[in-house]
Amino acid sequence: MSKRDPLLVIGTPAAKVDGLTKSTGQEIFADDIALPQMLYGKMLGATVPHARIRSIDVSRAEALPGVKAIITGIEMPIKYGILPVSEDEYPLEIDRVRFVGDPVAAVAAIDEATAEEAVRLIEVDYEELPGAFDIEEGLEPVDAEHRIHDYGLRDNVHKQVHLHFGDVDDAMESATSVHEGVYFYSGTNHLAMEEHSAVAQYGADGRLTIWSSTQTPHYVHKAMAKVLSMPASRIRIVATPNGGGFGGKSDPFPHEFCAARLSIVSGRPVKITLTREEVFYMHRGRHPVLMWLRSGHDASGAITALDFKSYVDGGSYGSYGVASTYYTGALQTVTYKVPNYRFRGVRVFTNKPACGPKRGHGTPQPRFALEIHLDKIAEKLGLDPVAMRRSMLVDEYTMTANHMRITSCGLDECLEKIATASDFANLRGNLPYGKGIGVAVGSYMSGAGLPIYWNKMPHTSVDLKVDRGGGVCAKCMEIDIGQGSNSVLAMTVAEVLGLEPGDIQLVVSDTDTTPIDLGSYSSRVTFMMGNAAKEAAEKIREMLLAAAAEKLEVQATDLVLRHHRVEHRETGEGISFADTVPLAEAMFGQLSSTGSYTPPRLSGPYKGSGVGPSPAYSYSAAAVLVDVDPETGVVTPERVWMAHDVGRAVNPVLVEGQVEGGVYMALGEILMEEQVFRKGLHKIPSMLDYKSPTFLEMPPVETFIVESIDGEGPFGAKEVGQGPLLPMPPAVANAIYDAVGVRIDELPITPEKVVAALTDLEQGGPGRVGPEEVPDIDWGEALDVDPVWYDQAAEDWIPATRRRESD
């Protein structure tokens, strides 16, 4: 007898296992069965930033021992894109490359080393084309044949917006003071610790399964079916737990399609994991944005009009770019009252990695500009920056000029808490030279009001099943990317059913076995999944209460679920949860339910109004104490006070963790992080050279959880994943000014810039580093939209023109 344990022993008659005929009594071992060996894939990226592909020669790679499959763009000739309006990518480019690293071929081999060698053996003949590498070059006229894409408004302009609410020009003329400024926010990478990775397996049954570190399994599923021309029912996407996402895993990516196609071609599982350098080139990170704004104010500092322009460097592909462009203008009105508003935005294609959504998606850039701008105005008007902000905050349950619906708003309490805790009023302007304190606020969505592709179906659903032993299983396609959404799902169900979170079994992130969730993006999961889970649990609760009421001979309304029991709310008499379940099953059949959530219709009466509306907005306020070394220009944040209006904290520990995570990520963008290119070539595509803060640079953070209890959130909850980042960059910039009297109106704020501003100040200049002007372009005719107001008598939102007519 062998020392190895056999897989099985053949009985009678003789059997056939994986093509091997064995006699009676013969043992079958693993060595006898030919299991499909997993292959490892690598992609070949373009070596030039903009070129036509003349030819691709894979013959040398095909001849390399260990290579099992090679594919080029012709294998998948269908374009995709996360937004239906900009489906402009092939998994492997066919006729043109648009950035260094643009994938053109992929290899599957027996190991990574062989795959890497095979990729190096592929020969690509390019015809280089002129490129555009920044906003100014992206706006220049270009021949049709040299355009980066053959769609868009003109030249390399991808998207242009011109919206006008109210009468900005008239309000500016009548304003007590008018102020103008120009700002720049650099592009940054998400820098998730885990690189992108996918494993694909095409089975003998013709079904394709992909395990991927994605934030959006539903959208990957949809794109995969389109690109591979396969029925969606034959494709399964399993989103694995992510080692960080921050928006960087929200797109469908070439490596996912390539792994799938290589598996189909080879008949084996294929794994592709991007290197850190490849992650930098796949990117989809923060858009670099150049901004200009002019604001009109009355004597109290209140805003009477705001005019805002954004110039967005989109990189090589559309990605979320249309939405990103609108986001640079949409949420300027949800913190302060802005009765008249004009927004002009333009996104250009450039020959660099495509930008996309990063924590805060399109909103940190304009918030940086607006909050520094307001600090400058407060100083000119002799006003306290906190008092000025508090005097013009939006009111709860109102509508903004650009048709954003405000529900709960705890921003005033946020400002009060950080101002008191930091002693802002006494410290500002009174600290020793080199020490300074700054303040800023921000706001973000609790999920987008519309799905990426418009439809009337739910954004999230949760299925619950209760077994006869009292076990509860919750199923949802939500994906935990480190923000704790699994905990929120378990806690929500447990709260309604009177159980503990550990009692809830979860099945998540699988397009085959779980109901729809659109993904972990836009800070949507707690609000939307939470509402769906709450609804599903409440349906189960009603069945349990009815069964227990019959058993106890009381009214169901007299009973509550708590502490693993169904009991009378006053006497405490009752039965256990586990004993109630069989009674309910006997009464209703299998105990299962589905809860779904679809946001109310929130978009306004104009094109583009689908970007920005949300069921609820979170609010944040930050105060930051910094030390600035005037000799070296080194800025050291010493302490942060952050207050965040989360509606209700479902899990206070996770809320604090998200706040601190937002502070940390913001500090990287403020002080050191920047995507830097030289003619399309990334200068620092590694974590050795691309600097980000460590725990040594992380200052103490005092977090204040503000609970405004939103009327539409689950238990009153709102978002926390992205909002706390927004006030940090301007708060630090404002603190630097308080410390040494110089303005750095662009990010990152490096020591070199601080020293340059101090030198300028010493030489009689304004003591400022930042852009001086913005390009002058033809914005076209404005889309004029009436702002809105609330008619108490009619209990409805009314366009301003109707108010004037009624007056």
Coordinates of N, CA and C in Angstrom, one line a residue, residues 286-423:
R286 N -6.7 60.8 -9.6 CA -7.2 62.2 -9.5 C -6.9 63.0 -10.8
H287 N -7.8 63.7 -11.3 CA -7.6 64.6 -12.4 C -6.8 65.8 -12.0
P288 N -5.8 66.2 -12.7 CA -5.2 67.5 -12.5 C -6.3 68.6 -13.0
V289 N -6.5 69.6 -12.2 CA -7.5 70.6 -12.6 C -7.0 72.0 -12.3
L290 N -7.1 72.8 -13.3 CA -6.8 74.2 -13.2 C -8.1 75.0 -13.0
M291 N -8.2 75.9 -12.1 CA -9.5 76.5 -11.8 C -9.4 78.1 -11.6
W292 N -10.4 78.7 -12.1 CA -10.6 80.1 -12.0 C -11.9 80.4 -11.3
L293 N -12.0 81.3 -10.4 CA -13.3 81.7 -9.8 C -13.4 83.1 -9.5
R294 N -14.5 83.7 -9.6 CA -14.8 85.0 -9.2 C -16.1 85.0 -8.4
S295 N -16.1 85.7 -7.3 CA -17.3 85.7 -6.4 C -17.7 87.1 -6.0
G296 N -19.0 87.3 -5.9 CA -19.5 88.6 -5.4 C -20.0 88.4 -4.0
H297 N -19.8 89.4 -3.1 CA -20.2 89.3 -1.7 C -20.9 90.6 -1.3
D298 N -21.8 90.5 -0.3 CA -22.3 91.7 0.4 C -21.4 92.1 1.5
A299 N -21.8 93.1 2.3 CA -20.9 93.6 3.3 C -20.7 92.6 4.4
S300 N -21.6 91.6 4.6 CA -21.4 90.6 5.7 C -20.5 89.5 5.2
G301 N -20.2 89.5 3.9 CA -19.4 88.4 3.4 C -20.2 87.3 2.7
A302 N -21.5 87.4 2.8 CA -22.3 86.4 2.1 C -22.1 86.4 0.6
I303 N -22.2 85.3 0.0 CA -22.0 85.1 -1.4 C -23.3 85.6 -2.1
T304 N -23.1 86.5 -3.1 CA -24.3 86.9 -3.9 C -24.2 86.3 -5.3
A305 N -23.0 85.9 -5.7 CA -22.8 85.3 -7.0 C -21.5 84.5 -7.0
L306 N -21.5 83.4 -7.8 CA -20.2 82.7 -7.9 C -20.1 82.3 -9.4
D307 N -18.9 82.6 -9.9 CA -18.6 82.2 -11.3 C -17.3 81.3 -11.3
F308 N -17.5 80.1 -11.8 CA -16.4 79.1 -11.6 C -16.1 78.5 -13.0
K309 N -14.7 78.3 -13.3 CA -14.3 77.6 -14.4 C -13.3 76.5 -14.0
S310 N -13.4 75.3 -14.6 CA -12.5 74.3 -14.4 C -12.0 73.7 -15.7
Y311 N -10.7 73.5 -15.7 CA -10.0 72.9 -16.9 C -9.4 71.6 -16.4
V312 N -9.9 70.5 -17.0 CA -9.6 69.2 -16.5 C -8.7 68.4 -17.4
D313 N -7.6 67.9 -16.9 CA -6.7 67.0 -17.7 C -7.2 65.6 -17.6
G314 N -7.8 65.1 -18.6 CA -8.4 63.7 -18.5 C -7.5 62.6 -18.8
G315 N -6.3 62.8 -19.4 CA -5.5 61.7 -19.8 C -6.1 61.1 -21.1
S316 N -5.8 59.8 -21.4 CA -6.0 59.3 -22.7 C -7.3 58.7 -23.0
Y317 N -8.2 58.4 -22.0 CA -9.5 57.8 -22.3 C -10.6 58.5 -21.5
G318 N -11.8 58.1 -21.8 CA -13.0 58.8 -21.2 C -13.2 58.4 -19.7
S319 N -13.1 57.1 -19.4 CA -13.4 56.6 -18.1 C -14.6 57.3 -17.5
Y320 N -14.5 57.8 -16.3 CA -15.6 58.6 -15.7 C -15.6 60.0 -16.0
G321 N -14.8 60.4 -17.0 CA -14.4 61.8 -17.2 C -15.6 62.8 -17.4
V322 N -16.7 62.4 -18.1 CA -17.8 63.3 -18.3 C -18.4 63.6 -16.9
A323 N -18.6 62.6 -16.1 CA -19.1 62.9 -14.7 C -18.1 63.7 -13.9
S324 N -16.8 63.4 -14.1 CA -15.8 64.1 -13.3 C -15.8 65.6 -13.6
T325 N -16.0 65.9 -14.9 CA -16.1 67.3 -15.3 C -17.3 68.0 -14.6
Y326 N -18.4 67.4 -14.6 CA -19.6 68.0 -14.0 C -19.4 68.1 -12.4
Y327 N -18.7 67.1 -11.9 CA -18.5 67.2 -10.4 C -17.6 68.3 -10.0
T328 N -16.7 68.8 -10.9 CA -15.9 70.0 -10.5 C -16.7 71.2 -10.3
G329 N -18.0 71.2 -10.7 CA -18.9 72.3 -10.5 C -20.1 72.1 -9.7
A330 N -20.6 70.8 -9.7 CA -21.9 70.5 -9.2 C -22.1 70.8 -7.7
L331 N -21.1 70.5 -6.9 CA -21.3 70.5 -5.4 C -20.7 71.8 -4.8
Q332 N -20.4 72.8 -5.6 CA -20.0 74.1 -5.0 C -21.1 74.8 -4.2
T333 N -22.3 74.4 -4.5 CA -23.5 75.1 -3.9 C -24.1 74.4 -2.7
V334 N -23.6 73.2 -2.3 CA -24.3 72.5 -1.3 C -23.8 72.7 0.1
T335 N -22.8 73.6 0.3 CA -22.3 74.0 1.6 C -22.8 75.4 2.0
Y336 N -22.6 76.4 1.0 CA -23.0 77.8 1.2 C -24.1 78.2 0.3
K337 N -24.9 79.1 0.8 CA -26.0 79.7 -0.1 C -25.3 80.5 -1.2
V338 N -25.7 80.0 -2.4 CA -25.2 80.7 -3.7 C -26.4 81.0 -4.5
P339 N -27.0 82.1 -4.5 CA -28.2 82.4 -5.2 C -28.0 82.5 -6.7
N340 N -26.8 82.9 -7.2 CA -26.6 83.0 -8.6 C -25.3 82.3 -8.9
Y341 N -25.3 81.4 -9.9 CA -24.1 80.5 -10.1 C -23.9 80.2 -11.6
R342 N -22.6 80.4 -12.0 CA -22.3 80.0 -13.4 C -21.1 79.0 -13.3
F343 N -21.2 77.9 -14.0 CA -20.2 76.9 -14.1 C -19.8 76.7 -15.5
R344 N -18.5 76.8 -15.8 CA -17.9 76.4 -17.1 C -16.8 75.4 -16.8
G345 N -16.9 74.3 -17.5 CA -15.9 73.2 -17.3 C -15.5 72.6 -18.6
V346 N -14.3 72.2 -18.8 CA -13.8 71.5 -20.0 C -12.9 70.4 -19.6
R347 N -13.0 69.3 -20.2 CA -12.1 68.2 -20.0 C -11.4 67.9 -21.4
V348 N -10.1 67.8 -21.3 CA -9.3 67.5 -22.6 C -8.6 66.1 -22.5
F349 N -8.5 65.5 -23.6 CA -7.7 64.3 -23.7 C -6.2 64.7 -23.8
T350 N -5.3 64.0 -23.1 CA -3.9 64.1 -23.2 C -3.3 62.7 -23.3
N351 N -2.0 62.7 -23.8 CA -1.4 61.4 -24.0 C -0.7 60.9 -22.7
K352 N -1.5 60.7 -21.7 CA -1.0 60.2 -20.4 C -2.0 59.2 -19.9
P353 N -1.7 58.4 -18.9 CA -2.7 57.5 -18.4 C -4.0 58.2 -18.0
A354 N -5.1 57.5 -18.3 CA -6.5 58.0 -18.1 C -6.7 58.3 -16.6
C355 N -7.3 59.4 -16.4 CA -7.8 59.8 -15.0 C -9.2 59.3 -14.8
G356 N -9.6 59.2 -13.6 CA -10.9 58.7 -13.3 C -11.3 59.1 -11.9
P357 N -12.0 58.3 -11.1 CA -12.5 58.6 -9.8 C -11.5 58.3 -8.7
K358 N -11.1 59.2 -7.9 CA -10.4 59.0 -6.7 C -11.1 59.6 -5.5
R359 N -11.0 59.1 -4.4 CA -11.7 59.5 -3.2 C -12.1 61.0 -3.2
G360 N -13.4 61.2 -3.4 CA -14.0 62.5 -3.5 C -14.4 62.9 -4.9
H361 N -13.9 62.1 -5.9 CA -14.3 62.2 -7.3 C -14.7 63.5 -7.8
G362 N -13.7 64.3 -8.2 CA -14.0 65.6 -8.9 C -14.3 66.7 -8.0
T363 N -14.5 66.5 -6.6 CA -14.9 67.5 -5.7 C -13.8 68.1 -4.8
P364 N -12.7 67.4 -4.6 CA -11.6 68.0 -3.8 C -11.0 69.2 -4.5
Q365 N -10.9 69.1 -5.8 CA -10.2 70.2 -6.5 C -11.0 71.5 -6.4
P366 N -12.2 71.6 -6.7 CA -12.9 72.9 -6.5 C -13.1 73.3 -5.1
R367 N -13.2 72.3 -4.2 CA -13.3 72.7 -2.8 C -12.0 73.3 -2.3
F368 N -10.8 72.8 -2.8 CA -9.5 73.4 -2.5 C -9.5 74.9 -2.9
A369 N -10.0 75.2 -4.1 CA -10.0 76.6 -4.6 C -11.0 77.4 -3.8
L370 N -12.2 77.0 -3.6 CA -13.2 77.8 -2.9 C -12.9 78.1 -1.5
E371 N -12.4 77.1 -0.7 CA -12.1 77.4 0.7 C -10.9 78.3 0.9
I372 N -9.9 78.2 0.0 CA -8.8 79.2 0.1 C -9.3 80.6 -0.3
H373 N -10.1 80.6 -1.3 CA -10.6 81.9 -1.8 C -11.4 82.6 -0.7
L374 N -12.3 81.8 0.0 CA -13.1 82.4 1.1 C -12.2 82.9 2.2
D375 N -11.1 82.2 2.5 CA -10.2 82.7 3.6 C -9.6 84.0 3.2
K376 N -9.2 84.1 2.0 CA -8.7 85.4 1.5 C -9.7 86.5 1.6
I377 N -10.9 86.2 1.3 CA -12.0 87.3 1.3 C -12.3 87.6 2.8
A378 N -12.3 86.6 3.7 CA -12.6 86.9 5.1 C -11.5 87.9 5.6
E379 N -10.2 87.7 5.2 CA -9.2 88.6 5.7 C -9.4 90.0 5.1
K380 N -9.7 90.1 3.8 CA -9.9 91.4 3.2 C -11.1 92.2 3.9
L381 N -12.1 91.4 4.2 CA -13.3 92.1 4.8 C -13.2 92.2 6.4
G382 N -12.1 91.7 6.9 CA -11.9 91.8 8.4 C -12.8 90.9 9.1
L383 N -13.2 89.7 8.6 CA -14.1 88.8 9.2 C -13.4 87.6 9.7
D384 N -13.9 87.0 10.8 CA -13.4 85.7 11.3 C -13.8 84.6 10.3
P385 N -12.9 83.8 9.8 CA -13.2 82.8 8.8 C -14.2 81.8 9.2
V386 N -14.3 81.4 10.5 CA -15.3 80.5 10.9 C -16.7 81.2 11.0
A387 N -16.7 82.4 11.5 CA -18.0 83.1 11.7 C -18.5 83.4 10.3
M388 N -17.7 83.8 9.4 CA -18.1 84.1 8.0 C -18.8 82.9 7.4
R389 N -18.1 81.8 7.5 CA -18.7 80.5 6.9 C -20.0 80.2 7.6
R390 N -20.1 80.3 8.9 CA -21.3 79.9 9.6 C -22.5 80.8 9.3
S391 N -22.2 82.0 8.9 CA -23.2 83.0 8.6 C -23.9 82.7 7.2
M392 N -23.3 81.9 6.4 CA -23.9 81.7 5.0 C -24.1 80.2 4.7
L393 N -24.2 79.3 5.7 CA -24.4 77.9 5.4 C -25.7 77.7 4.8
V394 N -25.9 76.6 4.0 CA -27.2 76.2 3.5 C -28.1 75.8 4.6
D395 N -29.4 76.0 4.4 CA -30.4 75.5 5.4 C -30.8 74.1 5.1
E396 N -31.2 73.4 6.1 CA -31.7 72.0 5.9 C -32.9 72.1 5.1
Y397 N -33.1 71.0 4.3 CA -34.4 70.8 3.6 C -34.7 72.0 2.7
T398 N -33.7 72.3 1.9 CA -33.8 73.4 0.9 C -33.3 72.9 -0.4
M399 N -33.3 73.8 -1.4 CA -32.8 73.5 -2.8 C -31.8 74.5 -3.1
T400 N -30.7 74.0 -3.8 CA -29.7 75.0 -4.3 C -30.1 75.6 -5.6
A401 N -29.3 76.6 -6.0 CA -29.6 77.2 -7.3 C -29.5 76.3 -8.5
N402 N -28.6 75.3 -8.4 CA -28.4 74.3 -9.5 C -29.2 73.0 -9.2
H403 N -30.3 73.1 -8.4 CA -31.2 72.1 -8.2 C -30.7 70.8 -7.5
M404 N -29.8 71.1 -6.5 CA -29.4 70.0 -5.6 C -30.3 70.1 -4.4
R405 N -30.9 68.9 -4.0 CA -31.8 68.9 -2.9 C -31.0 68.6 -1.6
I406 N -31.1 69.5 -0.6 CA -30.4 69.4 0.7 C -31.4 68.8 1.7
T407 N -31.0 67.7 2.4 CA -31.8 67.2 3.4 C -31.2 67.6 4.8
S408 N -30.7 66.7 5.6 CA -30.1 67.1 6.8 C -28.8 67.8 6.6
C409 N -28.4 68.7 7.5 CA -27.1 69.3 7.4 C -26.6 69.7 8.8
G410 N -25.5 69.0 9.2 CA -24.9 69.3 10.5 C -23.6 70.1 10.4
L411 N -23.5 70.9 9.3 CA -22.2 71.6 9.1 C -22.0 72.7 10.1
D412 N -23.0 73.3 10.6 CA -22.8 74.4 11.6 C -22.3 73.8 12.9
E413 N -22.8 72.6 13.3 CA -22.3 71.9 14.5 C -20.9 71.5 14.2
C414 N -20.6 71.0 13.0 CA -19.2 70.6 12.7 C -18.2 71.7 12.9
L415 N -18.6 72.9 12.4 CA -17.7 74.1 12.5 C -17.6 74.5 14.0
E416 N -18.7 74.4 14.7 CA -18.6 74.8 16.1 C -17.7 73.9 16.9
K417 N -17.8 72.6 16.6 CA -17.0 71.7 17.4 C -15.5 71.8 17.1
I418 N -15.1 72.0 15.9 CA -13.7 72.1 15.6 C -13.1 73.4 16.0
A419 N -13.9 74.5 15.9 CA -13.5 75.8 16.3 C -13.3 75.8 17.8
T420 N -14.2 75.2 18.6 CA -14.0 75.2 20.0 C -12.9 74.3 20.5
A421 N -12.8 73.1 19.9 CA -11.8 72.2 20.3 C -10.3 72.7 20.0
S422 N -10.2 73.4 18.9 CA -8.9 73.9 18.5 C -8.6 75.2 19.0
D423 N -9.6 75.9 19.7 CA -9.4 77.2 20.2 C -9.0 78.2 19.0

